[in-house]
Structures are given as C-alpha cells and as structure tokens.
Amino acid sequence: MALVAVRVGVVVFPGTNCEHDVAEALVELGAEAQLVWHGSASLDALDAVVLPGGFAHGDYLRPGAIARFSPVMAGVREYAAGGGPVVGICNGFQVLTEAHLLPGALQKNKGLTFLCRMTELEVTSDRSALTAGVELGRRLLVPVNHFEGNYTAGPATLRRLEDEGRVVLRYVDNPNGSVHDIAGICNEGGNVVGLMPHPERASHELLGSTDGLVLLRALLAWAGARLEPAGRG
Amino acid sequence: MNGSLHRELGLTDEEAVSIERILGRGPNHLELAMYAVMWSEHCSYKSSRVHLRRLPTEGPGVLVGPGENAGVIDAGDGIAVAIRIESHNHPSAIEPYQGAATGVGGIIRDIFTMGARPIALMDPLRFGPPTDARNRWVASGVVSGISGYGNAVGVPTVGGELEFGSCYAGNPLVNVLCCGLLPKDRLVLGRAGGVGNLAVLLGSTTGRDGIGGVSVLASAAFTDDPDAEASKRPNVQVGDPFEEKRLIEATLELLDKHLVVGIQDLGGAGLTCATSETASRGGVGMDVDVEAVPLREPGLAPYEVMTSESQERMLAIITPEALSSVLDVCQRWEVRASVVGKVTATGRLRVLKGWDGEVLADVPAASLHEDAPVCYRPMRPPARLLDGDGMATNGGVPTPPPPTSEADVAHDLLSLLADPSWAFGQYDHQLFRNTVVAPGADAALLRLSAPGVRAPSGSPARGIALSTDGNPRWCAVDPRAGTRLIVAESALNVACTGATPVALVNCLNFGNPEHAEVMWQFSEAIDGMAEACTGLGIPVVGGNVSFYNESRGTDIDPTPVVGTLGLVDRLRPGTPTPALTDRSTVLLLGPSSVSLAGSRWVAECPGSQAGGALAELDLELHSRLLELLAALVNERLVDGVHDVSDGGLGVALAEMAVKSGTGFRVSGITGLAELFGEGPSRVLISVPPANVQLITDRAGAAGVPTAALGTAGGDRLIVEGLLDLSLAEAEAAWKGALPTVFSAP
Amino acid sequence: MGNFEALVEVQLRPGISDPQGATIERALPALGFTGVSGVRAGKAFRLQVEAPDDQAARRIVEELSERLLANPVIEAASVSIISPPPA
C-alpha cells in the first residue's frame, strides 16, 4: 500500500448535492478528500478529481450547460490534459460532455421520467481510470438517479468509442434508452471518465450493494500509481 | 373605512371589534390586511386550537414540541432529529406540479430553520380515482412536482403513501413530511432578541405570489381599470429548488459560524408572520422598512409586500457586528440578503416607508398571534350515529359479505395490488448514503447521519425509521377508533424495521369546520390520537391542520395522517423487508380479530358491503407486540416481515410474494372476512423453520398470540379453500396496475 | 445603436431521437387530432440586444446561441430578429 493517501478533489458547483457522499466513500477507502469550490481555478496538489452528481446551477437551460463556464472547468481541462484522472458522475458526466472533455450528450430518459433505481452494469473496458484492473465482463450493481441519462452520439463518434474500447460500462437492462446501452465512457487517454450510475451509492454494506467500491478503488489505484515513482513533492 | 371590508378579508364583525380594541382606534388597510392573514384559519388554528391541547406532547426525548417550526427529538450521540409535516392540498388542486413543489420547499425550510440539515422527505398523497383523466393529471403533476423539486434541492424522498378515493376527486391531499438532523448544540429557535439587532431577508425577491384573500384590498382601494385589476391578481406560487438549495447551504453555514441570533422561514402570511412571530417570541418589537424589500416587479403596495407568500425566503436576526460576515456568506452562495427590519424595545410591529419615513402600520406584535380568536365551533355526530333520543350509538349492523367463488376471490385480490414504485421510482431516495430500507416497505430506514452531523467515530451505526399513515375508510366509520388504529399501525410500521417509536407528527386533513359534523369528526380524531399516543407512550411533537377540504359542497372523509419517527440503536446489514424466503414458515403475530367495516375490499370491490364497528385495539397488547417485533427483527430471527394493513391478510401475503418472487401455501383462513378483514396489531413474519419454536415461545412470554399459517415457496399463491393463483399473474397485476392506468391519455 | 428583440428557437437536430415530441404526437389521435405528424419539442428564448444594426444583433445572438443556448452535439438554434428599431 502507498504510504501517502491519495488526495481527491471533489468539485462543488452551486446546486451540486452528491459531494459529501463521494468524499465520504473515498475517505472510507483511505483517501483524503477535499471539496473544491467551483470558483477556484487551481487543481494543483490533487491526485484525482471527481465531478459529483447533483443539479449544478439548477440544471437550468441544460444539465451542465452553465457549469462548464465555471472557473474550475479551466483547471479541470488543464488537469486532464496533463493526464490527471477526472471522473464525472451523473451530473458530473453531463458537465464533462458539455465541456467537450467527453464526446456525445445526455438527453432526457426515453420514458420521460426521472429514474432512481438499482441497475446492473457490465464492465466492458479496463482502459479507464475507473475500471483499470477490473475483470472484463464483471457485473456490478450500482444505482442510477437521473432525468437526463440517455446517452447519445453521432455514428462516427460511436464507432470510435467502440473501436477504441472507450465504452467503459454498459447497462445489462437499459433503463433510459442510451445508445448501445452505454452507461459510461472515457477519453482517448482513459484518464477522463464519465458515467451516469453512482458508485458512491453502492459503497456500504448497509446500502444494499458494495459494488461501487470496485470502481472507486480502481480510481484510487490509478491515481496512486501516478504518484509512486516520485511521490508527491 | 368601508364597513364590509373586514368581511371581504375574511374577518368576522367580532374580530374587527377586537382589532379596534387592541389598537385603540380603527385599523388602516394595511393593518387590517395583516390581521386578516394572521388570524386566518391557516395561520391561527382558531378552530382547532381548543382541541389540539388534548394531545400528549411531552416525553423524555422531546427537545422542542409543537408551536415552533418543527419538533425536535434527542436521538443520542449529540444528534437531534427535527421533524414536521404539512399539507399543500389547495395549491396542488389548482396547479399540481407547482403546488406540490412549493409544498416540498416550504416543509424543507421549516427544518433547516431549526438548524437541521434536511435528510428525508415523505409524501402521503391522496387523489381521486385514476380512471378519470383529470385525477390522473393531478396525480402525475404532483408526483412530478415532488420529483422535480425534491431531487433538485437535494433532499431524498424516502417514502410516503399513494392512495385513491372518490372523495378526493376535486380536492387532492398532498401532505409532505421532512426530517432533518442537527448537532444538538446548533438548535436555534425562531426568535428575535437584542434591541438594535437587524432582521435580514435572505433569498428570493418578493412578488404577488399567493396574496389570496387580502387582494380584495386592491379593488377596495383602487380603480375600475380592468387591466390594472388583472395585474393585481395573486400569482400561482412557483418553486425554485436551485434558490432553495443555495438558501439551505447559506443558512447552515451562517448557523455553523454562529452568525445568527434567530431565524425564521417565510411561509403563510409572509413577512407579517415572520417579523411578528420572531419579535413576539423574543418579547421585543420590530420596525420593518417595506422599501428595503427587494421586489420582483415594480408597484407592489405595502400590504402586498407584507403578505406576499413568495417562496424561498428566510428572515435572519443578527447583531449589527455580524452583518458584513453574513453578507459574505450569502454572496458566496449567491443568496440575496437585505436588511429589512430592526429589533426595537417597544413590543410593536411597525411598518415604515423608509427608515425615517411614514409609519404605515403600528400594531402590538404579539397581538397578531396571541390575541387571535379562538373558535368553539359547534359539533354534532352524524345522523346515522344518533338514536331516536339523539344519543350516540355504535353504528350499524354488519352485513355479511356475499358468497364468492375462488375465481372472484382471485379477481378481487389482483385488483387490490398496486406497486407504488411508479411514484417512488421518480424520487431520488438514496442521497446522503443513508437509505437502508427504501420506499415500498412498511417504513423507511435511514442511517442517523448527515453531512456535518455524524456520530462520534467508533460508535455503532444507528438508524431512524419513518412511516406515514392515514386511512380515511376507517375514519369514515369511526373517526376516534379509526385514528387510534392509524397511530397503532404507524408505530407498528416503524417496529417492522426494528425501531422503537419515539415521536409523532400529524397532518389533520378535514372538511369544512363550519359544518358541525366535520368538527365532531375532528374532535373525535384528536381524542383517538391522544388515547393511542398516551397508551403507546409516543409524544406528538408537531402538526398541521388543513380544513376546508371539500369539493362541490361535499366534505372529504376525515383523513388524519400521522408520521412516526422511530430509532434503531444498532443497524446491521440484512434488515428484513416484506418478503418471503423459500421454505420459510409464515407466521401471524397478533390477534385474529378483524372487521370488514371500513376495509379496502369493501370499498373497492363491487358487490361487497359491510357496516359495523372497526376491530378493537388493545393498546397494552400493541405495546408488547411493538417491543417483541423490534427485538425479533434486530436479532434477525425473521427473514421477512410485513404489517397486515389495508386489504388484510390476503393483500399482505400477496405483497410479500410479489416483492420476493416467492409463492406460498397457507391454510386456516376460512372465509373472505378473514382474508380481507382488517384489524390492528397484526404482522406477518417469514421465519426459518428452526426459529419457529423460539419465536412462538418468545411471543407466548410476551402475551402475543401467534398462528402458523403455512409455508413459503413455489410459484403459486394458495390459500386453501379460497384462492389458487399463479405468482406470475399476481406479479403482473401488481407491477402493471399504476403504469397501465397512468399511460392512458 | 438600437435595441433589437430576438427570438431563438432551439431544437434537436434532425435524426436525434426526441421522446418528448414522439410522446406528444402519440397522444394527439386520442384527443381527436388526426393527420398531425413531425412533432418536435424544443425551447424558445426571447432576448433584447443592443447593437448597431440587425445584422450585428443577429451575429451576437447566433454566437451566444451556439455557445450557451444550444448544445451543438444534439441541438441546433435558429435566430430571428423580430423587432427592428424604430427609424
């Protein structure tokens, strides 16, 4: 085990509401978590960044449409460009697509209602910061909680995602109409990941599933591995 | 002054005389408007106060009882629980989405006003039959409104009720309960202290929202110009969950930093209520500058500013020294903050036009609350309960149900099954990583934990259980006995999760209090609630009364709803839920006596009917059952547990089967009255065969009857001699009931 | 400089599935409206712009529509300048 705890920044926009849940779950895994206010542009000294779920800026206009212009997003862009791991969960995924750090978009669910329920996911790529080291084909029980989780992208983008192994998680029983049953994707480098399901909600034995820990542990391992050669300065 | 103006504002002649006596002169329009809203039924509880006094409100853990914004209970470990329930029936009838959304917003403000982080919502909902398109529109709109506001504001909705009945067709019931956690030492009360302190209005701008009865003043005071008149009409209140979310965070930060002396949310009667209440509770006065209030549109008259019910606003009382720090916190959260009032030593609420300007109103602050009239409204039992001498009798004689074939029984049972996840699935019920038992079980079970409110590390995980319960059918038969049964059921529901019930809040939905029969129902319900709460040792820590629930002149059935809070000392994984386990033994804990009076089967299945009395509640037996059941659950001696409630044993067994995908074969249920009859203190448990003897012995020692009904397993629902139904058919009926009816155009 | 009122309509691009529009379309026959098709749901925004002329106003509104009001991945915005300034 690394002697230094991995330091994760959890970004808070006005309207974000899952920041404490994500931070708490990461702390229970031995990480340090700190909340990063959306007005701060610097993400130095962080080993990983999570954009948690919620309703940034009330989801007014479109989920993520206003948040992408927050000062923190310039920092996130730079941090990701330097290879730093960035995970967007639910609303965070929506923000990452609006910011064009991930391709595609998230539309209203096919059934036109908000959905809060457990879903079964299949791990379909291990080249992302959230799934590295996780056995391909592994099934995970992780809940979703969204109105706009119906992933869509043009045919060329979809082909690239599939060909490059960037579809990270798929729904076993598609709840929202996402194209190709996509629940999560990553960028070319694998360090930027977006997913609609909430791993932090499946992270304690009292909550009905601990499968989300598989993903969060993978993230901490990925972030820890980047530290190890030199340690943190 | 126009002699009939007070009547148009809803004040009686006697009330107008009282106001003149209090002021020593005739009130002006603004003052009259302020008294009219504060002395309204909604704000003053004038018809109900004399009855509410009969409820038991004290208990060992009660930190704050009724009368404040929320009740507060000591949960141990330095953590307190704030809880309140309210109705938003009438706004939801007009605009279902916004009515429900603003109801959610209002109840959440009551909780964080106390310094508590809101962690859970529950929504008991009652609508007209969904076979009618308008009722579907109302129900869908309300569910969307709760989902749209509650999810976005970041408070999970962990349960509630969804019921249909013809008396709610023109008057839906939208009740909303919120519960929050606070460090015990952060408790704040809505009062102003310290002469010279400032009243700061936080949050949204003020518009013409919800200016109901007092808008009469517009026509009384102004023109005949129709356009001008139209612009003065009250607006439907529109909720903004994003504003409220920022208001929650800003308020909790202000409290954490000890920057406020007192704080009060703005609800009914708006600024008039918030300023006069904080002043009179603190024994001080307040000057309010109407010109300092940020407006949403130009041209609001002072009476509109003072009575507007615009949403997402709070009034914080702070010292002048704290002002710059308060403004900093508000700026960070993008929350508007304006000094609108100053605490004075006079005991009077003065409304000013500019700090040094004209005095627009000047009344004793306390008179708006404490001098509100108390009505002793006439009461009369319904004619069916009066014998020839006008004495109350015990209702009619039961009519035996008609004989029914096995196919009819199956048909009736299927028609009584409906999976409520059509509604619950639209609510975020998992935020805060707290939800141990999700909506759809007998009670919600949550970890006793919230951001900023954690138990000391190393202490065992503790839990709170919440259940909301109402039953208009029982209360229509007998409001007193019916309300007793509701309290008992609610306590039993929390015990199903292993919790001990510790406090109760009520939302009393009744018809027109000017009808003597309605007041009789109300008074009886209060007595029933007092009897059950006293007998079970559960204090009432808060409540809400909603009268005038009627449509087309017909009052709704009496619908008292209770919310019960329970505590679990030690949470462990694997809390039993309403489920059957293959090869387990199905036991009934509790007495066998049931009644078809007021039963769901009688109400909903044509061809059946019964009058008569409700089954008797034995409060001592019920107390023993609560304790026994919580122990069996906490020791994990049972695999599955389900309260036997409306629909009786038949529905309870079927629900356990469809929720677990496991059939059953039971015997000894000899007729329809036993299958569908309803009675208190009854729980089904699914038990590993090895534990049956132990449980029977424990129940025997506790004086709780038990009956072995049969065995779980297989793919059929079998009640020997009465019912033989495939599990698949039951599952399809249960899952499909609501989606099918709500997919109709 | 003049004050121009602009109307921006944001719609899903052709080919992007529109469950809201489809649901509305499916409901219409039951209400007695037959022969209605091609229902697409979208959003409309009205705004006032200070600009030297209507061409300039259009450019400003088109740019802000592209950057903020529409998500170009799935949506397209059309801009109309609906009130020219009084001469």
mmCIF file of N, CA and C in Angstrom, chain B residues 571-646:
data_model
loop_
_atom_site.group_PDB
_atom_site.id
_atom_site.type_symbol
_atom_site.label_atom_id
_atom_site.label_comp_id
_atom_site.label_asym_id
_atom_site.label_seq_id
_atom_site.Cartn_x
_atom_site.Cartn_y
_atom_site.Cartn_z
ATOM 1 N N LEU B 571 -27.660 -0.540 13.706
ATOM 2 C CA LEU B 571 -28.023 -1.020 12.368
ATOM 3 C C LEU B 571 -27.076 -2.136 11.966
ATOM 4 N N ARG B 572 -27.652 -3.164 11.373
ATOM 5 C CA ARG B 572 -26.818 -4.218 10.797
ATOM 6 C C ARG B 572 -27.332 -4.489 9.399
ATOM 7 N N PRO B 573 -26.483 -5.034 8.531
ATOM 8 C CA PRO B 573 -26.961 -5.362 7.185
ATOM 9 C C PRO B 573 -28.076 -6.409 7.263
ATOM 10 N N GLY B 574 -28.881 -6.457 6.237
ATOM 11 C CA GLY B 574 -29.878 -7.518 6.141
ATOM 12 C C GLY B 574 -31.141 -7.246 6.926
ATOM 13 N N THR B 575 -31.558 -5.976 7.026
ATOM 14 C CA THR B 575 -32.839 -5.689 7.676
ATOM 15 C C THR B 575 -33.954 -6.390 6.907
ATOM 16 N N PRO B 576 -34.788 -7.163 7.596
ATOM 17 C CA PRO B 576 -35.865 -7.851 6.878
ATOM 18 C C PRO B 576 -36.857 -6.863 6.278
ATOM 19 N N THR B 577 -37.386 -7.199 5.122
ATOM 20 C CA THR B 577 -38.379 -6.367 4.445
ATOM 21 C C THR B 577 -39.608 -7.231 4.161
ATOM 22 N N PRO B 578 -40.668 -6.675 3.575
ATOM 23 C CA PRO B 578 -41.831 -7.509 3.240
ATOM 24 C C PRO B 578 -41.468 -8.509 2.143
ATOM 25 N N ALA B 579 -40.980 -9.657 2.534
ATOM 26 C CA ALA B 579 -40.531 -10.653 1.559
ATOM 27 C C ALA B 579 -40.665 -12.034 2.166
ATOM 28 N N LEU B 580 -40.842 -13.019 1.285
ATOM 29 C CA LEU B 580 -40.882 -14.425 1.704
ATOM 30 C C LEU B 580 -39.592 -15.098 1.275
ATOM 31 N N THR B 581 -39.153 -16.048 2.067
ATOM 32 C CA THR B 581 -37.981 -16.825 1.711
ATOM 33 C C THR B 581 -38.430 -18.265 1.489
ATOM 34 N N ASP B 582 -37.921 -18.864 0.433
ATOM 35 C CA ASP B 582 -38.305 -20.240 0.086
ATOM 36 C C ASP B 582 -38.179 -21.164 1.309
ATOM 37 N N ARG B 583 -39.218 -21.952 1.532
ATOM 38 C CA ARG B 583 -39.266 -22.945 2.603
ATOM 39 C C ARG B 583 -39.352 -22.350 4.007
ATOM 40 N N SER B 584 -39.524 -21.032 4.114
ATOM 41 C CA SER B 584 -39.698 -20.479 5.458
ATOM 42 C C SER B 584 -41.144 -20.701 5.915
ATOM 43 N N THR B 585 -41.325 -20.586 7.218
ATOM 44 C CA THR B 585 -42.660 -20.722 7.787
ATOM 45 C C THR B 585 -43.295 -19.338 7.868
ATOM 46 N N VAL B 586 -44.560 -19.260 7.486
ATOM 47 C CA VAL B 586 -45.262 -17.977 7.554
ATOM 48 C C VAL B 586 -46.086 -17.952 8.835
ATOM 49 N N LEU B 587 -45.741 -17.007 9.708
ATOM 50 C CA LEU B 587 -46.434 -16.883 10.983
ATOM 51 C C LEU B 587 -47.187 -15.565 11.038
ATOM 52 N N LEU B 588 -48.332 -15.587 11.704
ATOM 53 C CA LEU B 588 -49.035 -14.346 12.004
ATOM 54 C C LEU B 588 -48.827 -14.050 13.482
ATOM 55 N N LEU B 589 -48.263 -12.869 13.749
ATOM 56 C CA LEU B 589 -48.147 -12.405 15.128
ATOM 57 C C LEU B 589 -49.320 -11.481 15.392
ATOM 58 N N GLY B 590 -50.015 -11.709 16.508
ATOM 59 C CA GLY B 590 -51.099 -10.798 16.849
ATOM 60 C C GLY B 590 -52.435 -11.499 16.848
ATOM 61 N N PRO B 591 -53.472 -10.763 17.230
ATOM 62 C CA PRO B 591 -54.793 -11.377 17.403
ATOM 63 C C PRO B 591 -55.443 -11.723 16.065
ATOM 64 N N SER B 592 -56.497 -12.515 16.141
ATOM 65 C CA SER B 592 -57.173 -12.920 14.910
ATOM 66 C C SER B 592 -58.359 -12.014 14.594
ATOM 67 N N SER B 593 -58.741 -11.145 15.521
ATOM 68 C CA SER B 593 -59.983 -10.408 15.292
ATOM 69 C C SER B 593 -59.823 -9.320 14.235
ATOM 70 N N VAL B 594 -60.737 -9.331 13.278
ATOM 71 C CA VAL B 594 -60.724 -8.364 12.192
ATOM 72 C C VAL B 594 -62.157 -7.919 11.922
ATOM 73 N N SER B 595 -62.281 -6.878 11.105
ATOM 74 C CA SER B 595 -63.607 -6.409 10.715
ATOM 75 C C SER B 595 -63.579 -6.015 9.247
ATOM 76 N N LEU B 596 -64.713 -6.160 8.606
ATOM 77 C CA LEU B 596 -64.806 -5.678 7.225
ATOM 78 C C LEU B 596 -65.260 -4.227 7.172
ATOM 79 N N ALA B 597 -65.650 -3.667 8.322
ATOM 80 C CA ALA B 597 -66.085 -2.263 8.333
ATOM 81 C C ALA B 597 -64.897 -1.386 7.946
ATOM 82 N N GLY B 598 -65.101 -0.508 6.986
ATOM 83 C CA GLY B 598 -64.039 0.392 6.567
ATOM 84 C C GLY B 598 -62.887 -0.299 5.877
ATOM 85 N N SER B 599 -63.090 -1.538 5.417
ATOM 86 C CA SER B 599 -61.975 -2.254 4.784
ATOM 87 C C SER B 599 -61.830 -1.840 3.328
ATOM 88 N N ARG B 600 -60.634 -2.039 2.817
ATOM 89 C CA ARG B 600 -60.391 -1.672 1.430
ATOM 90 C C ARG B 600 -61.173 -2.570 0.479
ATOM 91 N N TRP B 601 -61.291 -3.832 0.857
ATOM 92 C CA TRP B 601 -62.026 -4.768 -0.010
ATOM 93 C C TRP B 601 -63.467 -4.294 -0.184
ATOM 94 N N VAL B 602 -64.084 -3.903 0.922
ATOM 95 C CA VAL B 602 -65.467 -3.440 0.855
ATOM 96 C C VAL B 602 -65.558 -2.166 0.009
ATOM 97 N N ALA B 603 -64.551 -1.283 0.176
ATOM 98 C CA ALA B 603 -64.620 -0.007 -0.541
ATOM 99 C C ALA B 603 -64.403 -0.176 -2.032
ATOM 100 N N GLU B 604 -63.545 -1.120 -2.417
ATOM 101 C CA GLU B 604 -63.107 -1.137 -3.812
ATOM 102 C C GLU B 604 -63.664 -2.274 -4.643
ATOM 103 N N CYS B 605 -64.194 -3.292 -4.012
ATOM 104 C CA CYS B 605 -64.669 -4.426 -4.806
ATOM 105 C C CYS B 605 -66.189 -4.433 -4.821
ATOM 106 N N PRO B 606 -66.751 -4.218 -6.006
ATOM 107 C CA PRO B 606 -68.202 -4.116 -6.095
ATOM 108 C C PRO B 606 -68.866 -5.401 -5.613
ATOM 109 N N GLY B 607 -70.018 -5.257 -5.045
ATOM 110 C CA GLY B 607 -70.766 -6.440 -4.634
ATOM 111 C C GLY B 607 -70.547 -6.776 -3.181
ATOM 112 N N SER B 608 -69.498 -6.196 -2.573
ATOM 113 C CA SER B 608 -69.282 -6.464 -1.164
ATOM 114 C C SER B 608 -69.684 -5.229 -0.389
ATOM 115 N N GLN B 609 -70.249 -5.412 0.766
ATOM 116 C CA GLN B 609 -70.536 -4.256 1.602
ATOM 117 C C GLN B 609 -70.671 -4.679 3.048
ATOM 118 N N ALA B 610 -70.310 -3.769 3.919
ATOM 119 C CA ALA B 610 -70.448 -4.064 5.336
ATOM 120 C C ALA B 610 -70.464 -2.775 6.117
ATOM 121 N N GLY B 611 -71.271 -2.739 7.153
ATOM 122 C CA GLY B 611 -71.224 -1.623 8.086
ATOM 123 C C GLY B 611 -70.550 -2.116 9.340
ATOM 124 N N GLY B 612 -70.984 -1.628 10.482
ATOM 125 C CA GLY B 612 -70.486 -2.176 11.733
ATOM 126 C C GLY B 612 -69.288 -1.440 12.261
ATOM 127 N N ALA B 613 -68.691 -2.023 13.276
ATOM 128 C CA ALA B 613 -67.613 -1.351 14.006
ATOM 129 C C ALA B 613 -66.254 -1.848 13.540
ATOM 130 N N LEU B 614 -65.246 -1.025 13.767
ATOM 131 C CA LEU B 614 -63.865 -1.417 13.487
ATOM 132 C C LEU B 614 -63.403 -2.415 14.536
ATOM 133 N N ALA B 615 -62.384 -3.179 14.187
ATOM 134 C CA ALA B 615 -61.831 -4.120 15.165
ATOM 135 C C ALA B 615 -61.227 -3.329 16.323
ATOM 136 N N GLU B 616 -61.321 -3.896 17.518
ATOM 137 C CA GLU B 616 -60.843 -3.217 18.724
ATOM 138 C C GLU B 616 -59.323 -3.217 18.800
ATOM 139 N N LEU B 617 -58.777 -2.101 19.257
ATOM 140 C CA LEU B 617 -57.339 -2.018 19.508
ATOM 141 C C LEU B 617 -57.096 -2.206 20.998
ATOM 142 N N ASP B 618 -56.219 -3.171 21.331
ATOM 143 C CA ASP B 618 -55.799 -3.371 22.719
ATOM 144 C C ASP B 618 -54.419 -2.725 22.852
ATOM 145 N N LEU B 619 -54.379 -1.545 23.463
ATOM 146 C CA LEU B 619 -53.136 -0.776 23.473
ATOM 147 C C LEU B 619 -52.023 -1.477 24.242
ATOM 148 N N GLU B 620 -52.402 -2.235 25.284
ATOM 149 C CA GLU B 620 -51.347 -2.925 26.046
ATOM 150 C C GLU B 620 -50.739 -4.045 25.227
ATOM 151 N N LEU B 621 -51.611 -4.801 24.563
ATOM 152 C CA LEU B 621 -51.104 -5.851 23.677
ATOM 153 C C LEU B 621 -50.236 -5.237 22.573
ATOM 154 N N HIS B 622 -50.700 -4.109 22.050
ATOM 155 C CA HIS B 622 -49.971 -3.481 20.958
ATOM 156 C C HIS B 622 -48.568 -3.055 21.408
ATOM 157 N N SER B 623 -48.469 -2.488 22.604
ATOM 158 C CA SER B 623 -47.152 -2.110 23.130
ATOM 159 C C SER B 623 -46.235 -3.324 23.235
ATOM 160 N N ARG B 624 -46.800 -4.433 23.725
ATOM 161 C CA ARG B 624 -45.965 -5.649 23.857
ATOM 162 C C ARG B 624 -45.528 -6.148 22.485
ATOM 163 N N LEU B 625 -46.446 -6.062 21.517
ATOM 164 C CA LEU B 625 -46.114 -6.511 20.162
ATOM 165 C C LEU B 625 -44.986 -5.660 19.567
ATOM 166 N N LEU B 626 -45.068 -4.335 19.768
ATOM 167 C CA LEU B 626 -44.042 -3.443 19.210
ATOM 168 C C LEU B 626 -42.662 -3.846 19.724
ATOM 169 N N GLU B 627 -42.596 -4.110 21.019
ATOM 170 C CA GLU B 627 -41.310 -4.446 21.627
ATOM 171 C C GLU B 627 -40.819 -5.808 21.140
ATOM 172 N N LEU B 628 -41.728 -6.785 21.119
ATOM 173 C CA LEU B 628 -41.363 -8.133 20.664
ATOM 174 C C LEU B 628 -40.871 -8.102 19.217
ATOM 175 N N LEU B 629 -41.629 -7.423 18.370
ATOM 176 C CA LEU B 629 -41.305 -7.430 16.950
ATOM 177 C C LEU B 629 -39.942 -6.777 16.697
ATOM 178 N N ALA B 630 -39.713 -5.617 17.321
ATOM 179 C CA ALA B 630 -38.429 -4.943 17.118
ATOM 180 C C ALA B 630 -37.289 -5.864 17.552
ATOM 181 N N ALA B 631 -37.491 -6.580 18.643
ATOM 182 C CA ALA B 631 -36.434 -7.485 19.112
ATOM 183 C C ALA B 631 -36.208 -8.614 18.108
ATOM 184 N N LEU B 632 -37.285 -9.225 17.617
ATOM 185 C CA LEU B 632 -37.136 -10.340 16.660
ATOM 186 C C LEU B 632 -36.417 -9.863 15.397
ATOM 187 N N VAL B 633 -36.757 -8.644 14.962
ATOM 188 C CA VAL B 633 -36.128 -8.089 13.757
ATOM 189 C C VAL B 633 -34.651 -7.801 14.026
ATOM 190 N N ASN B 634 -34.370 -7.154 15.145
ATOM 191 C CA ASN B 634 -32.980 -6.766 15.427
ATOM 192 C C ASN B 634 -32.090 -7.981 15.682
ATOM 193 N N GLU B 635 -32.678 -9.052 16.207
ATOM 194 C CA GLU B 635 -31.888 -10.265 16.410
ATOM 195 C C GLU B 635 -31.855 -11.111 15.137
ATOM 196 N N ARG B 636 -32.488 -10.627 14.086
ATOM 197 C CA ARG B 636 -32.516 -11.313 12.787
ATOM 198 C C ARG B 636 -33.059 -12.740 12.918
ATOM 199 N N LEU B 637 -34.079 -12.899 13.753
ATOM 200 C CA LEU B 637 -34.725 -14.206 13.874
ATOM 201 C C LEU B 637 -35.756 -14.399 12.774
ATOM 202 N N VAL B 638 -36.104 -13.309 12.085
ATOM 203 C CA VAL B 638 -37.069 -13.408 10.983
ATOM 204 C C VAL B 638 -36.379 -12.993 9.677
ATOM 205 N N ASP B 639 -36.819 -13.607 8.585
ATOM 206 C CA ASP B 639 -36.271 -13.283 7.253
ATOM 207 C C ASP B 639 -37.080 -12.186 6.577
ATOM 208 N N GLY B 640 -38.367 -12.157 6.854
ATOM 209 C CA GLY B 640 -39.238 -11.200 6.195
ATOM 210 C C GLY B 640 -40.307 -10.756 7.171
ATOM 211 N N VAL B 641 -40.786 -9.535 7.010
ATOM 212 C CA VAL B 641 -41.800 -9.019 7.934
ATOM 213 C C VAL B 641 -42.695 -8.049 7.176
ATOM 214 N N HIS B 642 -43.989 -8.085 7.477
ATOM 215 C CA HIS B 642 -44.912 -7.155 6.818
ATOM 216 C C HIS B 642 -46.107 -6.924 7.722
ATOM 217 N N ASP B 643 -46.373 -5.651 7.945
ATOM 218 C CA ASP B 643 -47.544 -5.236 8.699
ATOM 219 C C ASP B 643 -48.803 -5.639 7.923
ATOM 220 N N VAL B 644 -49.795 -6.195 8.606
ATOM 221 C CA VAL B 644 -51.063 -6.528 7.943
ATOM 222 C C VAL B 644 -51.958 -5.302 8.049
ATOM 223 N N SER B 645 -52.183 -4.667 6.913
ATOM 224 C CA SER B 645 -52.895 -3.385 6.954
ATOM 225 C C SER B 645 -54.107 -3.442 6.046
ATOM 226 N N ASP B 646 -54.292 -2.392 5.221
ATOM 227 C CA ASP B 646 -55.492 -2.403 4.387
ATOM 228 C C ASP B 646 -55.395 -3.516 3.343
#
